[in-house]
Structure formats: structure tokens, C-alpha cells
Coordinates of C-alpha atoms in Angstrom, one line a residue:
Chain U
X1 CA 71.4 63.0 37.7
X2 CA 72.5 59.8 36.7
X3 CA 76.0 60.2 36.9
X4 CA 75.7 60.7 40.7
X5 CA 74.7 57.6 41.0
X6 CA 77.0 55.5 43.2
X7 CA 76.5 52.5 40.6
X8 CA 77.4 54.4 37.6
X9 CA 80.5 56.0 39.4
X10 CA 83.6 54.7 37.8
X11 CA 86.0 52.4 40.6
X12 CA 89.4 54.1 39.5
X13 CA 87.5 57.7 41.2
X14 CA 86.5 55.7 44.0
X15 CA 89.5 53.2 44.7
X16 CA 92.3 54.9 46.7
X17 CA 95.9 55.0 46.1
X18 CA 96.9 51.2 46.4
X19 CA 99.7 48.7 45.5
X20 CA 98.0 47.9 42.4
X21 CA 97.8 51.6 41.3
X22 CA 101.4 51.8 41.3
X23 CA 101.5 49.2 38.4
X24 CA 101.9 49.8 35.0
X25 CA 98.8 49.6 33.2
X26 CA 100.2 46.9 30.9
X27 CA 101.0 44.2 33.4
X28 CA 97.6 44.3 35.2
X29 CA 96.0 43.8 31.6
X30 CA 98.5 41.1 30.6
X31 CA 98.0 39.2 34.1
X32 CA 94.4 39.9 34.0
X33 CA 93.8 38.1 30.9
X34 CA 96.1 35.5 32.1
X35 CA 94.3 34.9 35.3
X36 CA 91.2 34.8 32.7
X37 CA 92.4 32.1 30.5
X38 CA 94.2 30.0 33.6
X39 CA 90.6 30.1 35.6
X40 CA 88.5 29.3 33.0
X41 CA 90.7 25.7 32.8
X42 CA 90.4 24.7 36.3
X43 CA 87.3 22.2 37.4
X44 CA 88.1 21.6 41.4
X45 CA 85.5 23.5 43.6
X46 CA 88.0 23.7 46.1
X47 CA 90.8 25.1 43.4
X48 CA 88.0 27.6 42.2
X49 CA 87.3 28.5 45.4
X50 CA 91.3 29.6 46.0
X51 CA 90.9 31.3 42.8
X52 CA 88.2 33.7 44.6
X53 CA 89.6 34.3 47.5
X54 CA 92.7 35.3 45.5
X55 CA 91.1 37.7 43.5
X56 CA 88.9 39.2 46.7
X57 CA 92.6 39.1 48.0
X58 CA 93.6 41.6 44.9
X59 CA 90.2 43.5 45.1
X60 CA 91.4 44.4 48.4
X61 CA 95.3 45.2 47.7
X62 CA 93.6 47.4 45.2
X63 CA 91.6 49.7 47.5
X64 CA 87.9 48.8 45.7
X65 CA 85.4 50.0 47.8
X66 CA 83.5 47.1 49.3
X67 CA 80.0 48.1 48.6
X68 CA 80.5 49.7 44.9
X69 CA 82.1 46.9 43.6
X70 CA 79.6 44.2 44.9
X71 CA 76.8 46.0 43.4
X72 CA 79.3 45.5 39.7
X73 CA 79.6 42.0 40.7
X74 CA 75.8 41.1 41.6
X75 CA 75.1 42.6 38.6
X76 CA 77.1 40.6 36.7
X77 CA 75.4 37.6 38.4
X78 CA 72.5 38.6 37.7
X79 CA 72.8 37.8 34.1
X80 CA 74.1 34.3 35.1
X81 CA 71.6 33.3 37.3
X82 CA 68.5 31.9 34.8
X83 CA 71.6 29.7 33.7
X84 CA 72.8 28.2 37.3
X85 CA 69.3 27.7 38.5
X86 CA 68.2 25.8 35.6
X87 CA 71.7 23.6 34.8
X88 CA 71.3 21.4 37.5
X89 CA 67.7 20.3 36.3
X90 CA 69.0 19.8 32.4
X91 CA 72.2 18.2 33.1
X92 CA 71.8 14.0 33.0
X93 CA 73.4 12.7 36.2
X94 CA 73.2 10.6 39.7
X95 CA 70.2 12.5 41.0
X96 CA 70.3 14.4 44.4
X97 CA 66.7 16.6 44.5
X98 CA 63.1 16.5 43.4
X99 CA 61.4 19.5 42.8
X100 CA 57.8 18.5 41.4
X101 CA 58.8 16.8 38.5
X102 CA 62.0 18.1 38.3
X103 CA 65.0 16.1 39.0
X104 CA 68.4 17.7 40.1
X105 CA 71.9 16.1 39.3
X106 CA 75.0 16.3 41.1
X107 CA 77.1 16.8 37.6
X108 CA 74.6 19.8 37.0
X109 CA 75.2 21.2 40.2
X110 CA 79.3 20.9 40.3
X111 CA 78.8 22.5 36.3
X112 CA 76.8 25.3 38.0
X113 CA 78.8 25.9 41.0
X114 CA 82.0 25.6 38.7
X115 CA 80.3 28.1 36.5
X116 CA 79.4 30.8 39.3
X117 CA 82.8 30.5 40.9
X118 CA 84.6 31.2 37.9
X119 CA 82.8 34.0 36.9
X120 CA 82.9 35.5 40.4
X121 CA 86.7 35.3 40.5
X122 CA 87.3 36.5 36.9
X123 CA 85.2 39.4 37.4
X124 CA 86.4 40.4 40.3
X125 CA 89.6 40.4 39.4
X126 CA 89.0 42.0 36.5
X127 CA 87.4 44.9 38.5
X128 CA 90.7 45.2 40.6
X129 CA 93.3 45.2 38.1
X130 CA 91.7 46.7 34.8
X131 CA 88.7 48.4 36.3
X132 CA 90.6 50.8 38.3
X133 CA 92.4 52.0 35.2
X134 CA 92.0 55.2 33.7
X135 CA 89.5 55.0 30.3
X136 CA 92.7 56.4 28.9
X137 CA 95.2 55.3 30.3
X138 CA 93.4 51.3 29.7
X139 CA 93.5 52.6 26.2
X140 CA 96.7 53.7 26.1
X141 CA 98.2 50.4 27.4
X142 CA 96.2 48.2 24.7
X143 CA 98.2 50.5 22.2
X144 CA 101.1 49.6 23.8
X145 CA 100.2 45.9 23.8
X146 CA 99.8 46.1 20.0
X147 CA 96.1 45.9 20.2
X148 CA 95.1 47.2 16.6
X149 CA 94.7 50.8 16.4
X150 CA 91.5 51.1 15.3
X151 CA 90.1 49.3 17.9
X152 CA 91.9 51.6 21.0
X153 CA 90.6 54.6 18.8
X154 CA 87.2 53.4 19.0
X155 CA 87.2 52.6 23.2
X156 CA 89.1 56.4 23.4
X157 CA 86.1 57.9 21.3
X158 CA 83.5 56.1 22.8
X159 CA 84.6 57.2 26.3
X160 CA 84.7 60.7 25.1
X161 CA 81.6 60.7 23.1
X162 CA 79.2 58.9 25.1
X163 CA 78.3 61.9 27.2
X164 CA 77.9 64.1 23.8
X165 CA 75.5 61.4 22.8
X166 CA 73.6 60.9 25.7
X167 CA 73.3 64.7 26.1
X168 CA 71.8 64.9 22.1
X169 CA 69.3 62.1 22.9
X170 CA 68.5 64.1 26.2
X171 CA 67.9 67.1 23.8
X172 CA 65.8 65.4 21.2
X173 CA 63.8 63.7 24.1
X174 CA 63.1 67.0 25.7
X175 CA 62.3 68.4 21.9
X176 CA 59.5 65.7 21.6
X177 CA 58.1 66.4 24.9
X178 CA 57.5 70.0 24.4
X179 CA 55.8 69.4 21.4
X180 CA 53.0 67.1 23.8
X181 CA 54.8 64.3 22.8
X182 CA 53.5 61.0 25.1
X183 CA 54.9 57.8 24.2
X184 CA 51.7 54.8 24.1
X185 CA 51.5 51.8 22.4
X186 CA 51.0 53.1 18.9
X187 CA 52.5 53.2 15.5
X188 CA 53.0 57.0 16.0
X189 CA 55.2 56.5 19.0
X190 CA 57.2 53.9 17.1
X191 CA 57.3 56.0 14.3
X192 CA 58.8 58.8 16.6
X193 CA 60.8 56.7 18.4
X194 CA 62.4 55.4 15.1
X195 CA 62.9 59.0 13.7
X196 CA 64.7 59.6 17.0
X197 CA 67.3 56.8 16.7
X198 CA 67.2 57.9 12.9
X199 CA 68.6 61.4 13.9
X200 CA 71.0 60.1 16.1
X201 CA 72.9 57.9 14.0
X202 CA 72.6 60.8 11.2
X203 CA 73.7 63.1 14.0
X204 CA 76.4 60.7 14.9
X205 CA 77.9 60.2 11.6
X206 CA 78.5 64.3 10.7
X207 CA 79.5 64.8 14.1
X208 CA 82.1 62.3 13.4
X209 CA 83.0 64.2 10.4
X210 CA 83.4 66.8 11.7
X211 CA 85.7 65.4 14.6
X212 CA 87.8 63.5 12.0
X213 CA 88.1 67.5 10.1
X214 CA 89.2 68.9 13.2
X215 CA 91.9 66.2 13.9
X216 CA 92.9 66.8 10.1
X217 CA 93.3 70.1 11.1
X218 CA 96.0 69.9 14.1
X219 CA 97.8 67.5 11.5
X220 CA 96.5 64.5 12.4
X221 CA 97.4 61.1 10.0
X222 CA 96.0 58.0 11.5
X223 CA 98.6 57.7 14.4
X224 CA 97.7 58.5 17.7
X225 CA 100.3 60.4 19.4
X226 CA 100.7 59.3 23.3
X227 CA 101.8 62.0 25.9
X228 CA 103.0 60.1 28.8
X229 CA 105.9 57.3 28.5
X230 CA 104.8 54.3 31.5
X231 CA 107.8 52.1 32.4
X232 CA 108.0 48.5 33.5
X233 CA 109.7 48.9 36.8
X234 CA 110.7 47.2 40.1
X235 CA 106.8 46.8 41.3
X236 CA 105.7 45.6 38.2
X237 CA 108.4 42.5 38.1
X238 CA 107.3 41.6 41.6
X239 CA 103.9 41.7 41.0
X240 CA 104.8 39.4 38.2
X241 CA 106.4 37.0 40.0
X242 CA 103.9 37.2 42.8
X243 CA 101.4 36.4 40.7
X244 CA 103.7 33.5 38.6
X245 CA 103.7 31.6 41.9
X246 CA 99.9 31.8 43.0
X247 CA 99.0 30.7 39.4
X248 CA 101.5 27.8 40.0
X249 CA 100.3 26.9 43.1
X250 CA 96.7 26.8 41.7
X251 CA 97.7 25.1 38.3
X252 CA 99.3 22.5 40.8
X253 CA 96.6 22.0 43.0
X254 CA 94.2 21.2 40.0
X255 CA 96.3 18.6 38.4
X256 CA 96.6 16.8 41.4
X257 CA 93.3 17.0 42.7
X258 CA 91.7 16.2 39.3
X259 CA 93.8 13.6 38.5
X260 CA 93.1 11.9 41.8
X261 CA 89.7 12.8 41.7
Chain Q
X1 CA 103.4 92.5 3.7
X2 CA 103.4 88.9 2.4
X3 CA 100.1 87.1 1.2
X4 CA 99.7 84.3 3.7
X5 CA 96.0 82.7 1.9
X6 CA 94.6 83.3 -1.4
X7 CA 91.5 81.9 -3.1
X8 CA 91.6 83.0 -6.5
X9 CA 88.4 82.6 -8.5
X10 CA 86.8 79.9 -6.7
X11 CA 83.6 78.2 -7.3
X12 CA 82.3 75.8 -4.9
X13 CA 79.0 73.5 -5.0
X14 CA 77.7 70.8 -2.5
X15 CA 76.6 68.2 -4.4
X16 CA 73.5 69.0 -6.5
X17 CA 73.0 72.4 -5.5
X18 CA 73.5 75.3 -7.0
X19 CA 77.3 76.8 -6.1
X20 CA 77.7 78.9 -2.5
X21 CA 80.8 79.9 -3.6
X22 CA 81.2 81.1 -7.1
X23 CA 83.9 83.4 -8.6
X24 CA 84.7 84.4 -4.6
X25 CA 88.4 86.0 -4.3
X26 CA 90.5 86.5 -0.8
X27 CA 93.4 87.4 -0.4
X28 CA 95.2 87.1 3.7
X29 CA 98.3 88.7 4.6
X30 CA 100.3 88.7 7.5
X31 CA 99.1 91.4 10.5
X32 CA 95.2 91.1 8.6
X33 CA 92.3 91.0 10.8
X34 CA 89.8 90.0 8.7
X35 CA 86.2 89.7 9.4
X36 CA 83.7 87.5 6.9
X37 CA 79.4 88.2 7.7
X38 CA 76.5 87.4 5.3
X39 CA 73.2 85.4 5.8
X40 CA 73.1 81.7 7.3
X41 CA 74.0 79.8 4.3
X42 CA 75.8 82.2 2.7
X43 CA 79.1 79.6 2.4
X44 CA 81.1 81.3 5.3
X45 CA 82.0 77.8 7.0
X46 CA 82.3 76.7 3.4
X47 CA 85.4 79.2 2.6
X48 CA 87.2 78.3 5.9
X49 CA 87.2 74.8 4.9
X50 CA 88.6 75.6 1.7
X51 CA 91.3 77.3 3.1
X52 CA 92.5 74.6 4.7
X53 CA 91.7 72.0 2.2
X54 CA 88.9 70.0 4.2
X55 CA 86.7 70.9 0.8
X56 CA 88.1 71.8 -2.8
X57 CA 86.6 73.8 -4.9
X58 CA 85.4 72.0 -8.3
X59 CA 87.0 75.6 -10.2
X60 CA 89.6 78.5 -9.1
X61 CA 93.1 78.2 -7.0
X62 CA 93.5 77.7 -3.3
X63 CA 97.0 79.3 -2.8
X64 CA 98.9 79.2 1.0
X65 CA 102.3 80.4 1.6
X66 CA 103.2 80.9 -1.9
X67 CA 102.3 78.1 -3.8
X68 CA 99.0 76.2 -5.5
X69 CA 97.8 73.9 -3.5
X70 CA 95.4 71.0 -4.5
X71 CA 96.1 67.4 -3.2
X72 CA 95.8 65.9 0.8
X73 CA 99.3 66.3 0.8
X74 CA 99.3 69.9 0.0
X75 CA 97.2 70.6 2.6
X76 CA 98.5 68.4 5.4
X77 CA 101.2 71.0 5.0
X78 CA 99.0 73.7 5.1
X79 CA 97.0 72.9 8.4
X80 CA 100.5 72.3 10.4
X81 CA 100.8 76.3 9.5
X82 CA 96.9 77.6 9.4
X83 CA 94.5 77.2 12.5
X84 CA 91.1 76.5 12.3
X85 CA 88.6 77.1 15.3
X86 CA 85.7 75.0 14.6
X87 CA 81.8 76.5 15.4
X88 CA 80.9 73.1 18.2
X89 CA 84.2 72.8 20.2
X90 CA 82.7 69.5 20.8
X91 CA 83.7 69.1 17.5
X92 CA 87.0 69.8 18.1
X93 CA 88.0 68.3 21.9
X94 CA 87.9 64.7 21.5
X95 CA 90.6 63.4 24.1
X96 CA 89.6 62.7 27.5
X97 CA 91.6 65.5 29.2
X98 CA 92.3 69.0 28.3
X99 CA 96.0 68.6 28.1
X100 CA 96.0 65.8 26.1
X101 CA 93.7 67.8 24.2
X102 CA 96.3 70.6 24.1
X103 CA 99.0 68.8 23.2
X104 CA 97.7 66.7 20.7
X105 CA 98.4 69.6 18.1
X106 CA 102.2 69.7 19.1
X107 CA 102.8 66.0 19.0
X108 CA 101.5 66.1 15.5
X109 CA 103.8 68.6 15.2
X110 CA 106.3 66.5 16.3
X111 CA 107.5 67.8 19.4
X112 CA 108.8 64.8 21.8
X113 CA 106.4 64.2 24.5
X114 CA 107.8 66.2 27.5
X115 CA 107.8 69.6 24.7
X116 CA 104.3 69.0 24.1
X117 CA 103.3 68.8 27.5
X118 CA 105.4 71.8 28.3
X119 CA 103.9 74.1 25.3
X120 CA 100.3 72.6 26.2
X121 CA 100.6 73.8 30.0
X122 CA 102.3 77.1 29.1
X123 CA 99.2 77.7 25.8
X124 CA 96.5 76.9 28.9
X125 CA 98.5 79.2 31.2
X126 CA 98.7 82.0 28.8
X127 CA 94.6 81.8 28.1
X128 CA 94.3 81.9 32.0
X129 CA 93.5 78.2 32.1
X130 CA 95.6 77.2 34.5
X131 CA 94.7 74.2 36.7
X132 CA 92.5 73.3 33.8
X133 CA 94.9 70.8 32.4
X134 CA 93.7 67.5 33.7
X135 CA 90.1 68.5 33.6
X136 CA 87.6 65.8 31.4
X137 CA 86.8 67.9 28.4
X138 CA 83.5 66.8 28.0
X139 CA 82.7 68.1 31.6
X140 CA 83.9 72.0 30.9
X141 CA 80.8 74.6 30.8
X142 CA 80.2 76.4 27.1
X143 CA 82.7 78.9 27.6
X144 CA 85.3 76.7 29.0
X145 CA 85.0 74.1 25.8
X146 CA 85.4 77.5 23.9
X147 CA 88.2 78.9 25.5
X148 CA 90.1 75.2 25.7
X149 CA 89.6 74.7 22.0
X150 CA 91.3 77.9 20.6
X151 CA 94.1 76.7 23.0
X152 CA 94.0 73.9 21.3
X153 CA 95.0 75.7 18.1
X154 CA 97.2 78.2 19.5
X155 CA 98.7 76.0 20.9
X156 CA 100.5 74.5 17.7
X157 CA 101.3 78.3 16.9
X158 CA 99.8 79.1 13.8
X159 CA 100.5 81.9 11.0
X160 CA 97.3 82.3 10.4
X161 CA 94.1 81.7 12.8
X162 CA 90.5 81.0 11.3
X163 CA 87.3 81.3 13.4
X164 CA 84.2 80.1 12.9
X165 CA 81.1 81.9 15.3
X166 CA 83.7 82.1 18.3
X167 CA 81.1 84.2 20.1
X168 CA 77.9 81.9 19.6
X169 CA 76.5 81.0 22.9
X170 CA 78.8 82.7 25.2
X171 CA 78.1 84.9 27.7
X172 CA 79.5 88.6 27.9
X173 CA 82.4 88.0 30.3
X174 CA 83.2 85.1 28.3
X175 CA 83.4 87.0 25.0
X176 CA 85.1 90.0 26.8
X177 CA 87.8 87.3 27.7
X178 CA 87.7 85.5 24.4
X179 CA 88.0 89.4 23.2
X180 CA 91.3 90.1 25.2
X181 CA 93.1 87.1 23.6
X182 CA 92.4 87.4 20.1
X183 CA 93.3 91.1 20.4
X184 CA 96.6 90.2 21.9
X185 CA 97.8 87.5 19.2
X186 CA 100.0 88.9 16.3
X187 CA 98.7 86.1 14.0
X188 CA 96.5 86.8 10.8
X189 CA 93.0 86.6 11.6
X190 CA 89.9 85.3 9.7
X191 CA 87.2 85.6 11.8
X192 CA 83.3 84.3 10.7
X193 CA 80.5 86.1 12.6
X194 CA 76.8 87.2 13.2
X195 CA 78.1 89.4 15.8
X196 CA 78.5 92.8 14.9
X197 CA 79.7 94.2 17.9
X198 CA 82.5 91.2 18.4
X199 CA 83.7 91.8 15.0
X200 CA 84.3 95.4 15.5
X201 CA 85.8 94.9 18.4
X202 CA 88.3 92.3 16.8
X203 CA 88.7 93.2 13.3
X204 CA 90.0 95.6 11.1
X205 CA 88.1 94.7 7.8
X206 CA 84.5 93.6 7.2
X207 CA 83.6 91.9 4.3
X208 CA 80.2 90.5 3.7
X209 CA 79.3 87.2 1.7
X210 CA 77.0 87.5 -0.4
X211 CA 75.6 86.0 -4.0
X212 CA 79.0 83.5 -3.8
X213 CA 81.5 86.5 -3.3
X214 CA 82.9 88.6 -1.0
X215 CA 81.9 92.1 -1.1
X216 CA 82.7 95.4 1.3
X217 CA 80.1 95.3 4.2
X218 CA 77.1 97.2 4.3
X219 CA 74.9 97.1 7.6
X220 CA 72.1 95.5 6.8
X221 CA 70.1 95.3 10.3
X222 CA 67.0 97.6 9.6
X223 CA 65.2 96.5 12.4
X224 CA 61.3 98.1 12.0
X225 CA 61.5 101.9 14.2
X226 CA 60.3 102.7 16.7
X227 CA 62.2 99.9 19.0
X228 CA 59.6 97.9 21.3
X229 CA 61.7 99.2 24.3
X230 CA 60.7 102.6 22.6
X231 CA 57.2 102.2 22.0
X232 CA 56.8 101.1 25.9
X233 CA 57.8 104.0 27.3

């Protein structure tokens, strides 16, 4: 089955207890995001390169496994790569390479290297703070941090209503096969194939009916009610300030070395 | 003995169809074990939803502890009081884990936090689902999901209890369980069901549904004789 599959194992089963576990969900999402917007800003290789081995520094505090979470990360390169491989060749610049007649430029390389370094040490720290949270408990947190409601209800029902869905489409699938059904380029496969998604969203939308009448019906009125009460505590204001000074550091490092650059 | 539910004269029609429900009277007091049969379509889902105000019927009175009730609010009250179990308990768990499941009923209730949790473990322990509490709903067998989502119900300790096909798809052991709890429970019961045998064993009053209305039951299995098991011998 598909869930068995190590890729599609979710980190927080796999990741151990760990210093990071012990925070509150809210401060790894604030700092997360933080971390986002502060890398994002920097342009020094060498600065960007810090910023990576911070975050493989935080992958590790937080127990990832190593081989899970590279496979998340290639992954995630993977959809990056077309873009690296061909901005050196587009970017105008001193050139440094001739492939055919296709000139690399050193700007296009330091945008691409820049580019792949950034991503790498957002994602990953991404993976170790917020990816080893709970569905839930990440959705909990975003209600906490005033994230509109409507948007933590639809991350809590999609989490709990994937598997209902994926189960359905498994049924209809299996439906259409006993019936002979053989997908082939045709306009009877895309027929079938569009009654299929048809049924599904139809299927969606009463099932989410029905859900909505059942919620009515244990006295639900548009507020989500939250059983357990997180508190900031002694770990979560050192982590803070932990992470306060490596941003600083980095922050620091960039202005001097771009403005001498 | 005082009259919990009423529906008094009520017609009901989905839109441009003829009405399921028409001229259909019910009447639920406290200690009733009622149990509602008749042909798929008949409109038995229909009247549970009426009861509890999730549809309204376009004539008649929907009455519940005493007074007329017609708008949202009305029934907001209601359902705090009245428990329905729906037919696809994927319909009704929708949190990730079965105690927050459990307990979402009480916090709507308004219990603090630490009461829910405590009246959500002690509903799972009294249904002999203990150590099911942090379970992912989605992964619980048939019977599980079934079992979990009348605790979700009970759990906000209703007057009345309403069940819709509680014995589709189980297995025996599972019904012989489900059997045990409903028969222990002192609320009123409405109970919807193909299953003859299940409603005997849990009811004390049969009514059938038929032509819009509720009317005494009459078997009406007249399966061809001889039985094939019969004819093999």
C-alpha cells in the first residue's frame, strides 16, 4: 500500500523525541517563517551557505531521519532544477563556459547557486521545525496565531478527509474495472475519466453536507473548540533567543560582506 | 411520562418531488424505544432530520421539550438535548483523533477543556473503547468508526438518542456489542432499521413508514417457500 511507503510516511512519526519537539508549536512556525523571509534577503554564497548548515544544524536537533528527509528535499529540487541549469545560460554577464553555442555567465551562475542554496536551507528548515508537527496540532497553532478560521478548518478537513477521498476514488476505480473498463487513448476513456472526477466532486460536496449536519448536530456554530491549552515556556524563550542571535550573526555577516563586496 | 419529540401533522417534499412525508404524526416520550422500518425511500432518514431541525417541513409542527420549534435557533437548542447517529460514521468523525472527536460534543457544550477531555475518556471507557482515545479516526475498522461515533453522541449525554441503520455493515459480534450498549442506556430511543432481528432485540415498538405516515408494523418479508437451503436437501 501506498501509505507504507517510506516517502509518503509523515517526519513527526518518524522523528524521535528531540529539543525541537519540546517547543510549542507556535514559536517553530513564527521562527520558521522568519527564517523564511530573513533567507530569502541575503545574496552572499558564503552567508547562504551558513544559512544551510544552520538549518542541517536544526534538522539534526530535531531528530529527522537522515534518509527520509533527503528524499523530501531532492524532491523539492527536483522541481528547481530545469530553472538552475538553464539560468546561467539566459542571464547577460562576464562569460565563464561554452557549451555549443551556449554561453554561461558568472552573474547567472551566482543567481543560480543563490537560488539552490536558499531553497535548500528554507526547506529544510521548514522540514525540522513545522514538518515534524502534528497535522493538528500545526493547525491548531495557526488558530492560535490568528490565522483566519476558515483557512485552519480547511487544512484540519483536508487532513481528515483525504484518505475518505482517496478510498472513494479507489472504489469507483475498482467499479470501472469490473465492468472491463481499460483506459486507451479514446473519447470513451475521457469520457469515463470525466464522469469519474464528476462523481467525486458531487460525492464531495454531499459528503460535506453531511459532515457540516453532523457538526450542527453536537452543537456546532462556526467556532472550533480546542482541547489542549500549549504554553510558551522556558524552552520556547531560549530557542527564541538562540535563534535571535544566529539570525543576527547572519544579518551581520551579509551587510558587511555585500557592502564590501 | 413526558412527551420528549412531537411531529404533528407534517408534510415534507424534496424539492420537485412529490412529499415523503405527508400528514406523518410521532409522538417520543421519555423511557420509549422506538423503532421506525419501511422501504428504501420511504423518508425514514428524512423524519430524523426533522427532528432535529437539519430539514423543515414546508407544513405541520416539529415540537421538542414542550414548545414549537421552527427557526436555526430553535433547534441549536434542540440538538444540545437530542442525539443523532448518522448512517456513514464517516459522516460524523471528522477530527483527526478519536478524543478530540469525543469531546468535540462537550466543548460545544461548553465544558472547559480538562471536563471535556475527562467526559470524552470516561464515554470511550464506558463503550469499552479504552486505549482508543488517540487513535486517527479515519484509520478505525467499520465497527470501530461505528462504535466511536455513538460515543461521540453519548458522549454529550442526550435525552433523546436517534439512530439511523446502526447495524448496516457490521459484523455479528459487533452488533451484539452495539446491542449491549443501547440496551443499557435509559435515554429515549428512535432507532431506523432494515434489520428485523436488531430491532427486536432493541426496541419496544415497531412502526413502519409507509405512504408518508407512520403506521403499526406488519411483517412484510414473504420470501417465495420452499427456502433454497430447503429445496437442497
Amino acid at each position: 500500500m501506498a501509505h507504507d511507503h517510506a516517502l509518503h510516511r509523515p517526519l513527526e512519526r518518524l522523528a524521535g523525541a528531540s529539543p525541537i519537539a519540546a517547543l510549542d508549536p507556535r514559536t517553530r512556525i513564527v521562527a520558521a517563517v522568519v527564517w523564511a523571509f530573513a533567507v530569502v534577503s541575503f545574496e552572499n554564497l558564503a552567508v547562504l551557505t551558513a544559512a544551510v548548515a544552520t538549518a542541517l544544524l536544526t534538522a539534526r536537533l530535531a531528530a529527522l531521519p537522515a534518509r527520509a528527509t533527503a528524499t523530501k528535499v531532492l524532491m523539492m529540487d527536483g522541481f528547481v532544477v530545469a530553472l538552475l541549469v538553464l539560468l546561467p545560460f539566459t542571464t547577460p554577464g562576464t562569460p565563464v563556459a561554452t557549451i555549443g553555442p551556449f554561453t554561461a555567465s558568472a552573474e547567472g551562475l551566482h543567481l543560480a547557486l543563490a537560488i539552490a542554496l536558499k531553497a535548500n536551507a528554507i526547506v529544510l528548515m521548514l522540514l525540522a521545525l513545522v514538518g515534524t508537527l502534528e497535522p493538528p496540532a500545526l493547525g491548531h497553532a495557526l488558530a492560535r496565531l490568528r490565522v483566519p478560521a476558515s483557512l485552519v478548518h480547511l487544512l484540519l478537513f483536508t487532513v481528515r478527509y483525504v484518505a475518505v477521498l482517496t478510498d472513494e476514488t479507489a472504489r469507483l476505480r475498482t467499479a470501472m474495472r469490473a465492468r472491463a473498463f481499460a483506459p486507451a487513448t479514446n473519447r470513451h476513456t475521457l469520457r469515463t475519466y470525466g464522469y469519474l472526477v464528476g462523481m467525486l466532486l458531487v460525492r464531495a460536496a454531499e459528503r460535506a453536507e453531511r459532515v457540516l449536519d453532523a457538526m450542527k448536530c453536537r452543537g456546532f456554530d462556526g467556532s472550533w473548540p480546542m482541547l489542549d491549552r500549549p504554553r510558551l515556556g522556558r524552552d520556547d524563550a531560549v530557542a527564541a533567543a538562540v535563534g535571535a542571535v544566529v539570525l543576527v550573526l547572519l544579518i551581520t555577516a551579509e551587510t558587511a560582506l555585500v557592502r564590501t563586496a | 411520562m413526558s412527551v420528549l419529540l412531537e411531529l404533528a401533522d407534517v408534510r415534507f417534499a424534496y424539492p420537485g418531488r412529490p412529499p415523503v412525508l405527508d400528514g406523518l404524526d410521532l409522538r417520543v416520550q421519555s423511557g420509549d424505544r422506538v423503532a421506525i422500518t419501511g422501504p428504501n425511500g420511504a423518508g425514514k432518514s428524512t423524519l430524523l432530520r426533522l427532528l432535529v431541525g437539519l430539514a423543515r417541513p414546508q407544513a405541520g409542527r416539529v415540537l421538542a421539550f414542550g414548545s414549537a420549534r421552527t427557526s436555526e435557533a430553535d433547534f441549536r437548542e434542540v440538538r444540545r438535548r437530542v442525539g443523532l447517529v448518522f448512517q456513514d460514521p464517516d459522516d460524523q468523525l471528522f477530527c483527526p483523533t478519536v478524543l478530540e472527536d469525543v469531546a468535540f460534543g462537550p466543548l460545544n457544550l461548553g465544558h472547559p477543556p480538562a471536563a471535556a477531555r475527562a467526559i470524552a475518556e470516561r464515554t470511550l471507557e464506558r463503550l469499552g473503547l479504552t486505549g482508543f482515545a488517540e487513535r486517527i479516526t479515519h484509520k478505525l475498522s467499520g465497527g470501530e468508526k461505528r462504535l466511536v461515533s455513538l460515543a461521540t453522541v453519548l458522549a454529550m449525554e442526550p435525552d433523546v438518542l436517534l439512530l439511523d441503520e446502526p447495524s448496516n455493515f457490521l459484523d455479528e459480534a459487533t452488533v451484539g456489542r452495539l446491542v449491549g450498549i443501547l440496551g443499557a442506556l435509559d435515554q429515549a430511543l428512535v432507532v431506523v432499521s432494515h434489520d428485523r432481528h436488531f430491532r427486536r432485540r432493541v426496541t419496544t415498538d415497531e412502526r413502519g413508514l409507509e405512504a408518508g405516515r407512520l403506521v403499526p408494523y406488519v411483517p412484510r418479508c414473504t420470501y417465495a417457500e420452499p427456502r433454497l437451503r430447503d429445496a437442497a436437501e
